[in-house]
Amino acid sequence: MVLKAFFPTCCASADSGLLVGRWVPEQSSAVVLAVVHFPFIPIQVKELLAQVHQAGHVGLAVLGTWCHRRQGAEERLGPFLEGLGAIFSHEPWLQLCRERTSGLWSCKATCQQGPARVKDQVMLVFYDQRQVLLSQLHPPAALPDRQAGDAAASAEGLAAVFDTVARSEALFRSDRFDEGPVRLSHWQSEGVEASILAELAKRASGPVCRLLACLLSLISAASACRVFKLRPLSFIWSKLAVCGQLGHRLEQLELVFSTQKAEKPAQLMRKANVLVSVLLDVALGLALLSWLHGKDRIGQLAEALVPVADHVAEALRHLLQWLMGAPAGLKMNRALDQVLGRFFLYHLHLWISYVHLLSPFIEHILWHVGLSACLGLTVALSTLSDIIALLTFHIYCFYVYGARLYCLKICGLSSLWRLFRGKKWNVLRQRVDSCSYDLDQLFIGTLLFTVLLFLLPTTALYYLVFTLLRLLVVAMQGLIHLLVDLVNSLPLYSLGLRLCRPYRLAGTLPSSQPA
Amino acid sequence: MEDEQSFSDICGGRLALQRRYYSPSCREFCLSCPRLSLRSLTAVTCTVWLAAYGLFTLCENSMILSAAIFITLLGLLGYLHFVKIDQETLLIIDSLGIQMTSSYASGKESTTFIEMGKVKDVVINEAIYMKVIYYLCILLKDPVEPHGISQVVPVFQSAKPRLDCLIEVYRSCQEILAHQKAASASP
């Protein structure tokens, strides 16, 4: 394979020195991480490499020499650099050289053993150290309890090359203002990049996380106590959407503020996504709250609510009158029609009286419920969905009655149809068997069958109408739930990172034009 | 070493193939697609504006005309930035990989890089699309099955050159791949 040397772009203008990095034999590539400048003591260079090896579990070595000189000058540097090859022996030994004025490069690789003394082709690939280091999609670091050598088994191909850079962070911590024994050149040698806000946030995050984790554990312990497991409360709890949403948010917050550090970049992204989504949610909720509580909007809403309920009841009454007459030209059975119609009308009347009874308290209830918007827009939307469910409870009841009647009718019809044909449902064997009925059984069965059959259109129509109404309400609730799920699960942090800092989400990096 | 030749694509438009031989193990092929023609641009703009004017005479609302202008401008910008590809480049470097770059008319460049370890072969495939057309594609190795193919990546998808151009590119790629296979076979 052609020998590849990965050289950082920041070292192209550095002074002469030694090349320090890692040799990946499977790829036949040498990854240069930094340049060590003269003067240095070989023992200290070896100590530094051993330190980095311990910190990052990546085996570094001195790969060769780097020479950045003026044209024609300093010929005596040549044999000196060759002599260094004897002190730091490495197979193969790289010799990179650059002319200061003309900018011409020359690369040479020599092997002590092996058939070829001098390798004929060396491919030089420039890479941007900062972008490779900041990219977050490298394969995860190998576990420290593996063998102490190069744990390259986890990364394959070119990813191994970039993984080396990512794991050698300890090498990049010293800059040229440090008074260390060895002088290095790398992407941070002009000064370590850091931001005051980020550092402060890192220091503060430890105690803040601990405090919030304590609080959240208290809340979840309180909600898990025995009182809430009793029958009626637990049933109501499971039916209300607000409680579901609050529970979900509690879980997410526990994940974010847990005191465990995220091991993989994917987990870090998930935590960041959840945090950003919670913050956005609370911000939108507070905006909604300020909008609601300004200009007496709650009063207007409460005043508008009762007439709307009346209007809906009026519309339902018209619908029932229409069903009791001759709906869509179909001829209903008069007696059954009147019975069902009057039953539903009475139910409606009860419901409207109940709503009118509540009307003085609606404004207070709305005001207090509106305060829940400060917990987040999703909570406010879930509350809205629950209010819709409560206000259209009569439609739900109508649907249940209609469905039950229709179900009973269909069961009866199917059983009597079997009797009509002389068959019976065998419960033991779970199949239809033939059966010989008596004459009077057959007579009454046939009679009932015809009665039920002729009453079928009426019941079916009521069932159809109330099912459609119920579907309408469910569709409205479904839309609100969809919105809530969208706010919950949109990965805003990853999207923002993709728009603003795309190199942090890169898996492999493209190379520029070859020189 | 640079070389330029003129070919045609499957619809009859003119393509220019630029070949650069940097070294025996590194080659680049650059296909330039025909530019956006003034005729088609004028035709689309006139159609949109005539339709907007027709709507305006029906509705008497001048917002329609401003909206038509905005739509035309935004549509043109979007087309230049997301759809119209000016140049497609294939860079093949022995023992490193294959890189495909598409540069759009607005200057945006989108790059795909495939490692040499994943490349099984580069072949010319036939496809039947109202007539028989040929396209160059890269076959990727299947990590599970040693003789299988996990993916077929077509190259020069918007330039769509004809067979003569593809044969030139194919020959050069095969030279490099043969060299790569010989190097990986010997220890």
XYZ file of C-alpha atoms in Angstrom:
702
model
C 0.000 0.000 0.000
C 1.067 3.536 -0.575
C 2.324 5.134 2.623
C -0.010 7.927 3.737
C 1.039 10.699 6.079
C -1.759 12.740 7.695
C -0.373 16.166 8.471
C -2.217 18.902 10.391
C -2.649 22.147 8.469
C -1.643 24.234 11.487
C 1.856 22.697 11.564
C 2.654 23.615 7.955
C 4.222 26.877 9.077
C 5.903 25.575 12.243
C 9.667 25.568 12.770
C 11.816 22.479 12.313
C 11.515 19.676 14.783
C 10.387 16.134 15.414
C 7.092 14.683 14.204
C 5.048 13.098 16.972
C 2.006 10.937 16.294
C 0.744 7.439 15.734
C 1.538 4.800 13.135
C -1.437 2.700 11.978
C 0.059 -0.349 10.251
C -3.264 -1.722 8.877
C -3.820 1.446 6.869
C -0.106 2.028 6.281
C -0.674 5.579 7.537
C 1.212 7.853 9.850
C -0.984 10.331 11.733
C 1.071 13.343 12.795
C -0.357 15.087 15.849
C 2.229 17.694 16.790
C 5.768 18.942 16.117
C 8.358 18.994 18.930
C 10.786 21.886 18.524
C 14.503 22.124 19.306
C 15.996 22.171 21.865
C 14.640 19.110 23.641
C 15.938 16.284 25.770
C 14.981 12.868 24.305
C 14.134 11.441 27.744
C 11.573 14.195 28.378
C 9.985 13.651 24.979
C 9.606 9.970 25.767
C 8.101 10.819 29.186
C 5.551 13.136 27.589
C 4.529 10.429 25.126
C 4.154 7.925 27.976
C 1.917 10.411 29.862
C -0.353 10.876 26.876
C -0.471 7.132 26.358
C -1.698 6.657 29.912
C -4.314 9.393 29.652
C -5.848 8.466 26.313
C -4.817 4.823 25.750
C -3.384 5.717 22.375
C 0.172 4.685 21.637
C 2.159 7.656 20.344
C 5.686 7.607 19.025
C 8.163 9.843 17.282
C 7.463 9.289 13.586
C 10.133 11.339 11.890
C 11.587 14.767 11.330
C 10.141 18.018 10.008
C 12.362 20.578 8.366
C 11.192 24.093 7.511
C 14.161 25.956 6.150
C 15.221 28.722 3.796
C 16.456 27.758 0.361
C 20.044 26.560 0.320
C 20.718 27.408 3.944
C 21.616 25.136 6.847
C 22.915 22.098 5.067
C 24.322 20.858 8.359
C 20.765 20.236 9.615
C 20.550 17.261 7.264
C 22.956 14.865 9.011
C 21.688 16.045 12.425
C 18.176 15.036 11.480
C 19.442 11.692 10.186
C 21.170 11.118 13.480
C 17.887 11.638 15.318
C 16.599 8.590 13.507
C 19.090 6.545 15.503
C 17.841 7.874 18.875
C 14.104 7.495 18.213
C 14.002 4.421 16.053
C 10.717 3.932 14.242
C 9.678 1.895 11.232
C 9.274 3.653 8.740
C 11.089 6.898 9.472
C 9.465 9.940 7.835
C 11.389 12.936 6.628
C 9.204 15.887 5.637
C 10.758 19.061 4.376
C 9.415 22.402 3.218
C 11.168 25.329 1.550
C 10.259 28.580 3.278
C 10.284 30.862 0.226
C 9.084 28.665 -2.599
C 6.690 26.547 -0.505
C 7.821 23.284 -2.131
C 7.372 20.096 -0.147
C 9.450 16.937 -0.143
C 8.595 13.678 1.614
C 10.783 10.648 2.133
C 10.235 7.463 4.104
C 13.015 5.010 4.921
C 12.833 1.503 6.328
C 15.741 -0.113 8.142
C 14.429 -3.640 7.601
C 12.368 -4.916 4.743
C 13.059 -5.337 1.048
C 12.913 -1.620 0.064
C 15.274 0.802 1.751
C 13.442 3.915 0.534
C 9.724 3.952 -0.128
C 9.025 5.544 -3.494
C 5.584 7.023 -2.894
C 4.411 8.967 0.118
C 0.933 10.502 -0.017
C 0.556 13.615 2.132
C -2.995 14.333 3.344
C -3.717 17.597 5.168
C -6.385 17.587 7.864
C -7.877 20.301 10.031
C -7.170 19.252 13.628
C -9.748 21.528 15.181
C -12.648 20.213 13.112
C -11.634 16.576 13.582
C -11.368 17.039 17.330
C -14.684 18.841 17.662
C -16.595 16.365 15.513
C -18.808 14.308 17.779
C -19.607 11.228 15.790
C -16.408 9.258 16.267
C -16.736 5.679 17.493
C -16.762 5.536 21.292
C -13.489 5.298 23.178
C -12.351 1.790 24.051
C -12.920 0.658 27.625
C -9.889 1.071 29.835
C -9.939 -2.522 31.017
C -8.938 -3.787 27.588
C -5.305 -4.527 26.880
C -3.074 -1.582 27.581
C -1.810 -1.317 24.008
C -3.485 0.505 21.147
C -7.174 -0.290 21.418
C -7.752 0.105 17.709
C -10.110 -2.841 17.402
C -13.167 -0.646 17.843
C -12.437 1.680 14.916
C -11.844 0.500 11.395
C -10.547 2.058 8.268
C -10.111 5.780 8.107
C -12.133 6.217 11.268
C -9.171 4.787 13.189
C -7.045 7.602 11.879
C -9.407 10.301 13.076
C -10.131 8.468 16.273
C -6.434 8.864 17.149
C -6.714 12.626 16.987
C -9.850 12.632 19.093
C -8.278 10.512 21.826
C -5.007 12.443 22.097
C -6.532 15.424 23.817
C -3.960 15.278 26.601
C -1.275 16.163 24.086
C -3.077 19.349 23.055
C -3.464 20.775 26.516
C -0.097 22.505 26.736
C 0.356 25.666 24.697
C 3.415 27.762 23.982
C 2.871 29.935 27.036
C 3.391 26.957 29.365
C 6.851 26.574 30.862
C 7.062 22.856 30.197
C 10.208 20.913 29.337
C 9.086 20.239 25.786
C 7.891 22.836 23.235
C 5.078 21.590 20.972
C 3.234 22.962 17.944
C -0.366 21.905 17.327
C -3.759 23.523 16.800
C -3.962 24.860 20.332
C -0.337 25.937 20.678
C -1.322 29.595 20.229
C -3.494 29.311 23.305
C -6.001 26.751 24.545
C -9.500 27.469 23.259
C -12.003 27.932 26.013
C -14.968 30.112 26.774
C -15.594 31.680 30.175
C -19.298 30.955 30.018
C -18.715 27.318 29.177
C -16.242 26.906 32.023
C -18.562 28.607 34.519
C -21.451 26.490 33.347
C -19.358 23.349 33.780
C -18.391 24.313 37.332
C -21.937 25.232 38.267
C -23.565 22.233 36.639
C -22.350 19.757 39.258
C -24.087 21.170 42.358
C -27.108 22.380 40.353
C -27.629 18.890 38.930
C -27.380 17.342 42.370
C -29.901 19.772 43.843
C -32.386 19.317 41.018
C -31.979 15.545 41.066
C -32.868 15.590 44.788
C -35.959 17.729 44.161
C -37.117 15.535 41.293
C -36.662 12.375 43.302
C -38.772 13.930 46.091
C -41.547 14.775 43.617
C -41.539 11.319 42.042
C -41.543 9.674 45.494
C -44.529 11.830 46.491
C -46.423 10.919 43.347
C -45.735 7.224 43.808
C -47.181 7.113 47.288
C -50.052 4.781 48.191
C -52.853 7.375 48.199
C -52.740 7.720 44.423
C -52.951 4.011 43.816
C -56.531 3.740 45.144
C -59.205 2.795 42.629
C -61.061 5.956 41.663
C -58.028 8.255 41.718
C -55.805 5.933 39.699
C -58.573 5.524 37.106
C -58.959 9.302 36.708
C -55.178 9.664 36.647
C -54.835 7.269 33.745
C -57.589 8.943 31.736
C -56.376 12.532 31.985
C -53.849 13.565 29.366
C -52.300 16.184 31.641
C -51.096 13.595 34.103
C -49.527 11.573 31.319
C -47.714 14.603 29.989
C -46.533 15.667 33.447
C -45.221 12.169 34.122
C -43.386 12.140 30.802
C -41.790 15.507 31.515
C -40.731 14.356 34.972
C -38.963 11.339 33.468
C -37.211 13.494 30.912
C -36.051 15.993 33.522
C -34.731 13.160 35.650
C -32.724 11.961 32.676
C -31.281 15.401 32.010
C -30.350 16.250 35.577
C -29.031 12.835 36.541
C -25.593 13.072 38.084
C -24.183 10.423 35.732
C -22.057 11.713 32.916
C -23.105 10.722 29.403
C -20.639 8.142 28.027
C -21.529 8.221 24.359
C -22.014 11.251 22.111
C -25.498 9.916 21.266
C -26.553 10.072 24.914
C -25.166 13.597 25.219
C -27.183 14.647 22.178
C -30.307 13.126 23.678
C -29.841 15.008 26.954
C -29.179 18.251 25.098
C -32.257 17.734 22.900
C -34.472 17.121 25.925
C -33.121 20.180 27.733
C -33.648 22.465 24.733
C -37.152 21.113 24.190
C -38.068 21.664 27.869
C -36.717 25.231 27.764
C -38.615 26.028 24.565
C -41.752 24.517 26.017
C -41.558 26.606 29.191
C -40.802 29.772 27.175
C -43.817 29.214 24.919
C -45.959 28.402 27.935
C -44.971 31.626 29.692
C -45.737 33.588 26.503
C -49.170 31.942 26.371
C -49.720 32.728 30.056
C -48.891 36.405 29.617
C -51.198 36.569 26.596
C -54.052 34.882 28.468
C -53.831 36.967 31.613
C -53.613 40.272 29.821
C -56.655 42.312 28.787
C -59.110 40.107 30.731
C -59.064 37.413 28.069
C -59.973 34.740 30.596
C -63.164 36.600 31.422
C -64.015 36.836 27.726
C -63.280 33.150 27.280
C -65.461 32.173 30.236
C -68.300 34.384 28.954
C -68.061 32.803 25.529
C -67.989 29.249 26.857
C -71.586 28.886 28.100
C -73.221 30.266 24.925
C -71.030 27.902 22.896
C -72.194 24.950 24.992
C -75.794 26.108 24.530
C -75.268 26.400 20.792
C -73.847 22.873 20.595
C -76.792 21.560 22.629
C -79.229 23.353 20.308
C -77.544 21.808 17.286
C -77.757 18.357 18.882
C -81.435 18.922 19.635
C -82.088 19.763 15.984
C -80.214 16.646 14.976
C -82.320 14.459 17.239
C -85.552 16.059 15.967
C -84.387 15.341 12.448
C -83.651 11.708 13.345
C -87.074 11.414 14.981
C -88.732 12.579 11.767
C -87.824 11.054 8.409
C -84.053 11.533 8.107
C -82.702 11.540 4.524
C -86.002 10.168 3.287
C -85.646 6.884 5.219
C -88.744 5.598 6.996
C -88.006 4.841 10.657
C -89.980 2.723 13.023
C -92.094 5.357 14.760
C -92.264 3.869 18.278
C -88.583 2.978 18.669
C -87.602 6.276 17.110
C -89.673 8.250 19.605
C -88.327 6.231 22.558
C -84.690 6.651 21.613
C -85.127 10.283 20.591
C -86.848 11.251 23.846
C -84.240 9.376 25.902
C -81.391 11.245 24.265
C -83.240 14.570 24.497
C -83.704 14.125 28.228
C -80.030 13.280 28.649
C -79.132 16.446 26.737
C -81.433 18.514 28.928
C -79.717 17.145 32.065
C -76.332 18.000 30.649
C -77.273 21.568 29.790
C -78.709 22.142 33.268
C -75.443 20.872 34.726
C -73.382 23.257 32.564
C -75.624 26.174 33.549
C -75.139 25.240 37.201
C -71.372 25.430 36.791
C -71.351 28.693 34.849
C -70.563 31.091 37.753
C -67.465 29.085 38.687
C -66.069 28.685 35.179
C -64.037 31.860 35.242
C -62.237 30.915 38.463
C -61.578 27.393 37.224
C -60.169 28.693 33.939
C -57.958 31.191 35.740
C -56.398 28.542 37.928
C -56.053 26.051 35.127
C -54.435 28.743 32.976
C -51.665 28.981 35.574
C -50.606 25.485 34.593
C -49.308 26.985 31.350
C -46.217 28.122 33.244
C -45.156 24.490 33.399
C -45.003 24.410 29.625
C -47.030 24.733 26.442
C -47.460 20.971 26.253
C -49.137 20.937 29.672
C -51.473 23.739 28.584
C -52.363 21.854 25.398
C -52.992 18.645 27.342
C -55.259 20.600 29.685
C -57.138 21.942 26.677
C -57.572 18.426 25.361
C -58.913 17.318 28.744
C -61.350 20.269 28.887
C -62.655 19.341 25.424
C -63.100 15.757 26.593
C -65.032 16.889 29.687
C -67.251 19.332 27.791
C -68.192 16.781 25.151
C -68.862 14.065 27.687
C -72.519 13.865 26.607
C -71.483 13.029 23.040
C -69.340 10.256 24.464
C -72.318 8.959 26.488
C -74.583 9.037 23.410
C -71.991 7.121 21.475
C -71.746 4.485 24.218
C -75.533 4.034 24.375
C -75.872 3.835 20.606
C -72.974 1.410 20.337
C -74.295 -0.841 23.088
C -77.760 -1.012 21.572
C -76.362 -1.741 18.153
C -74.025 -4.404 19.535
C -76.864 -6.144 21.377
C -79.019 -6.028 18.263
C -76.294 -7.514 16.082
C -75.618 -10.282 18.608
C -79.282 -11.124 18.773
C -79.645 -11.029 15.015
C -76.710 -13.332 14.383
C -77.847 -15.843 16.966
C -81.411 -15.866 15.629
C -80.135 -16.103 12.070
C -78.382 -19.293 13.055
C -81.616 -20.537 14.585
C -83.406 -19.647 11.369
C -81.041 -21.938 9.496
C -81.202 -24.657 12.170
C -77.722 -24.151 13.606
C -76.372 -23.212 17.020
C -73.157 -21.756 18.433
C -71.327 -24.384 20.471
C -69.554 -22.518 23.257
C -67.566 -25.568 24.299
C -66.189 -26.292 20.869
C -66.170 -22.633 19.729
C -67.875 -23.439 16.436
C -71.266 -23.561 14.741
C -73.080 -26.886 15.067
C -76.393 -28.040 13.742
C -79.190 -28.376 16.269
C -82.770 -29.585 16.095
C -85.142 -27.067 17.589
C -88.740 -27.606 18.731
C -91.515 -26.102 16.730
C -92.408 -23.423 19.291
C -88.732 -22.466 19.677
C -88.498 -22.035 15.919
C -91.728 -20.016 15.812
C -90.735 -17.552 18.529
C -87.181 -17.338 17.167
C -88.357 -16.473 13.690
C -90.754 -13.887 15.060
C -88.061 -12.205 17.122
C -85.710 -12.351 14.165
C -88.087 -10.458 11.917
C -88.796 -7.904 14.663
C -85.108 -7.255 15.216
C -84.422 -7.148 11.488
C -87.041 -4.491 10.828
C -85.838 -2.429 13.774
C -82.245 -2.600 12.512
C -82.231 0.534 10.279
C -83.329 2.781 13.150
C -80.669 1.611 15.566
C -78.054 1.537 12.850
C -78.778 5.142 11.941
C -78.515 6.371 15.531
C -75.277 4.412 15.914
C -73.835 5.862 12.725
C -74.683 9.455 13.618
C -73.269 9.303 17.129
C -70.155 7.455 16.008
C -69.441 10.217 13.496
C -69.858 12.865 16.169
C -67.538 10.988 18.477
C -64.987 10.618 15.675
C -65.059 14.380 15.214
C -64.254 14.969 18.867
C -61.534 12.304 18.824
C -59.997 13.868 15.708
C -59.806 17.243 17.465
C -58.173 15.679 20.497
C -55.826 13.716 18.250
C -54.648 16.902 16.562
C -53.821 18.474 19.915
C -51.959 15.347 21.004
C -49.998 15.396 17.748
C -48.911 18.946 18.467
C -47.867 17.971 21.981
C -45.850 15.020 20.658
C -44.173 17.280 18.126
C -42.983 19.692 20.791
C -41.900 16.771 22.979
C -39.852 14.888 20.466
C -38.407 17.379 17.952
C -34.584 17.215 18.289
C -33.985 20.951 18.217
C -30.413 20.844 19.517
C -29.279 18.472 16.766
C -31.090 20.549 14.133
C -29.484 23.734 15.383
C -26.064 22.062 15.415
C -26.589 20.883 11.852
C -27.426 24.398 10.693
C -24.790 26.325 12.620
C -21.867 23.952 13.209
C -22.180 21.145 10.642
C -18.662 19.860 11.201
C -19.563 18.727 14.704
C -21.962 16.171 13.267
C -19.598 14.794 10.641
C -18.823 11.081 10.640
C -16.097 11.154 8.014
C -14.514 14.284 6.685
C -13.947 15.100 3.015
C -10.457 15.889 1.822
C -9.602 18.960 -0.176
C -7.757 19.118 -3.483
C -4.552 17.079 -3.500
C -1.376 19.121 -3.745
C -1.341 16.588 -16.673
C -4.660 18.001 -17.879
C -6.851 16.923 -20.738
C -10.211 18.206 -21.961
C -12.678 16.492 -24.257
C -16.185 17.166 -25.412
C -18.957 14.551 -25.171
C -22.739 14.558 -25.168
C -25.243 13.396 -22.578
C -28.247 11.138 -23.110
C -30.545 14.053 -24.014
C -28.123 15.478 -26.556
C -26.686 18.352 -24.507
C -22.977 19.127 -24.639
C -20.720 17.950 -21.803
C -17.058 18.741 -21.189
C -14.895 16.104 -19.503
C -11.686 17.360 -17.892
C -9.179 14.707 -16.865
C -6.360 15.494 -14.471
C -3.644 12.925 -13.812
C -1.907 14.103 -10.656
C 0.126 10.931 -10.230
C -0.130 7.246 -11.177
C -2.237 6.710 -8.065
C -4.433 9.806 -8.129
C -6.805 10.911 -10.890
C -9.655 13.361 -11.174
C -12.527 13.523 -13.696
C -14.603 16.662 -13.935
C -17.838 16.739 -15.964
C -19.380 20.123 -16.691
C -23.102 20.081 -17.407
C -24.794 22.435 -19.872
C -25.639 25.792 -18.305
C -29.089 27.121 -17.564
C -30.458 28.226 -20.936
C -31.932 31.699 -21.296
C -34.750 30.314 -23.427
C -36.145 27.982 -20.740
C -35.761 30.648 -18.053
C -37.649 33.212 -20.156
C -40.353 30.682 -20.970
C -40.972 29.767 -17.302
C -40.949 33.399 -16.156
C -43.374 34.434 -18.899
C -45.755 31.573 -18.077
C -45.805 32.393 -14.374
C -46.300 36.098 -14.954
C -49.036 35.600 -17.572
C -50.890 33.304 -15.168
C -50.518 35.899 -12.393
C -51.801 38.634 -14.705
C -54.762 36.468 -15.644
C -55.583 35.979 -11.946
C -55.180 39.718 -11.379
C -57.731 40.572 -14.061
C -60.133 38.145 -12.340
C -59.564 39.263 -8.738
C -58.459 42.927 -9.070
C -55.981 42.396 -6.230
C -52.485 43.758 -6.887
C -50.953 41.522 -4.222
C -51.081 38.695 -6.763
C -48.564 40.437 -9.003
C -46.112 41.086 -6.153
C -46.572 37.505 -4.988
C -45.804 36.272 -8.516
C -42.569 38.276 -8.569
C -41.530 36.904 -5.189
C -42.366 33.362 -6.208
C -40.337 33.682 -9.400
C -37.323 35.078 -7.568
C -37.452 32.567 -4.737
C -38.060 29.737 -7.149
C -35.066 30.748 -9.241
C -32.827 31.037 -6.170
C -34.035 27.714 -4.835
C -33.507 26.057 -8.209
C -29.960 27.396 -8.497
C -29.081 26.425 -4.947
C -30.720 23.022 -4.620
C -31.360 21.601 -8.091
C -29.069 22.872 -10.829
C -25.739 21.062 -10.780
C -22.985 22.757 -12.763
C -20.133 20.339 -12.347
C -19.627 16.805 -11.100
C -16.195 15.601 -10.083
C -14.861 12.143 -9.358
C -11.537 12.021 -7.513
C -9.984 8.592 -7.113
C -6.947 8.204 -4.860
C -5.289 4.856 -4.608
C -5.438 3.326 -1.095
C -7.387 6.310 0.312
C -10.752 6.330 -1.382
C -13.113 7.791 -3.957
C -14.630 11.247 -3.578
C -17.594 12.577 -5.539
C -18.296 16.311 -5.503
C -21.309 18.062 -6.997
C -21.092 21.820 -7.302
C -24.373 23.666 -7.727
C -24.962 26.804 -9.760
C -25.093 28.970 -6.618
C -21.635 27.768 -5.557
C -22.722 25.197 -3.001
C -20.685 21.997 -2.994
C -21.808 18.665 -1.692
C -19.256 15.913 -1.221
C -19.438 12.180 -0.668
C -16.381 10.168 0.277
C -16.101 6.385 0.115
C -13.142 4.606 1.684
C -11.106 2.307 -0.517
C -11.641 -0.531 1.951
C -15.374 -0.452 1.199
C -15.081 -0.318 -2.602
C -15.480 -3.644 -4.338
C -15.427 -2.519 -7.960
C -16.385 0.216 -10.432
C -18.675 -0.991 -13.236
C -20.858 0.311 -16.052
C -24.480 -0.813 -15.674
C -27.300 -0.823 -18.177
C -30.723 0.542 -17.343
C -33.927 0.568 -19.329
C -35.705 3.934 -19.095
C -37.775 4.423 -22.273
C -34.558 3.373 -24.040
C -31.360 1.748 -22.881
C -29.006 4.042 -20.970
C -25.681 3.318 -19.322
C -24.418 4.608 -16.011
C -21.217 4.233 -14.047
C -21.534 2.992 -10.499
C -19.385 1.998 -7.536
C -20.101 -1.338 -5.864
C -19.571 -1.451 -2.118
C -18.529 -4.526 -0.188
C -20.875 -6.282 2.178
C -19.296 -6.575 5.635
C -21.272 -9.731 6.423
C -20.875 -11.695 3.188
C -17.430 -11.595 1.538
C -18.712 -11.999 -2.041
C -21.852 -9.937 -1.678
C -22.595 -6.337 -2.520
C -24.183 -4.085 0.046
C -24.808 -0.972 -2.030
C -24.639 0.385 -5.564
C -23.650 4.056 -5.714
C -24.268 5.684 -9.120
C -21.877 8.391 -10.271
C -22.519 11.411 -12.539
C -26.258 11.230 -11.894
C -27.196 14.667 -13.143
C -24.669 14.928 -15.959
C -25.762 11.554 -17.422
C -22.982 11.110 -19.979
C -23.126 8.604 -22.817
C -21.231 5.352 -23.122
C -18.139 6.771 -24.832
C -17.440 9.166 -21.980
C -18.146 6.477 -19.409
C -15.697 4.097 -21.037
C -12.874 6.629 -20.671
C -13.578 7.126 -16.994
C -14.055 3.398 -16.464
C -10.680 2.524 -17.977
C -8.802 4.981 -15.798
C -10.593 3.839 -12.644
C -9.883 0.197 -13.416
C -6.165 0.950 -13.816
C -6.041 2.439 -10.348
C -8.186 -0.298 -8.804
C -6.013 -2.987 -10.362
C -2.972 -1.289 -8.901
C -4.725 -1.125 -5.525
C -5.703 -4.796 -5.633
C -2.153 -5.818 -6.564
C -0.795 -3.799 -3.661
C -3.282 -5.250 -1.174
C -2.721 -8.804 -2.411
C 1.029 -8.635 -1.924
C 2.055 -8.395 1.761
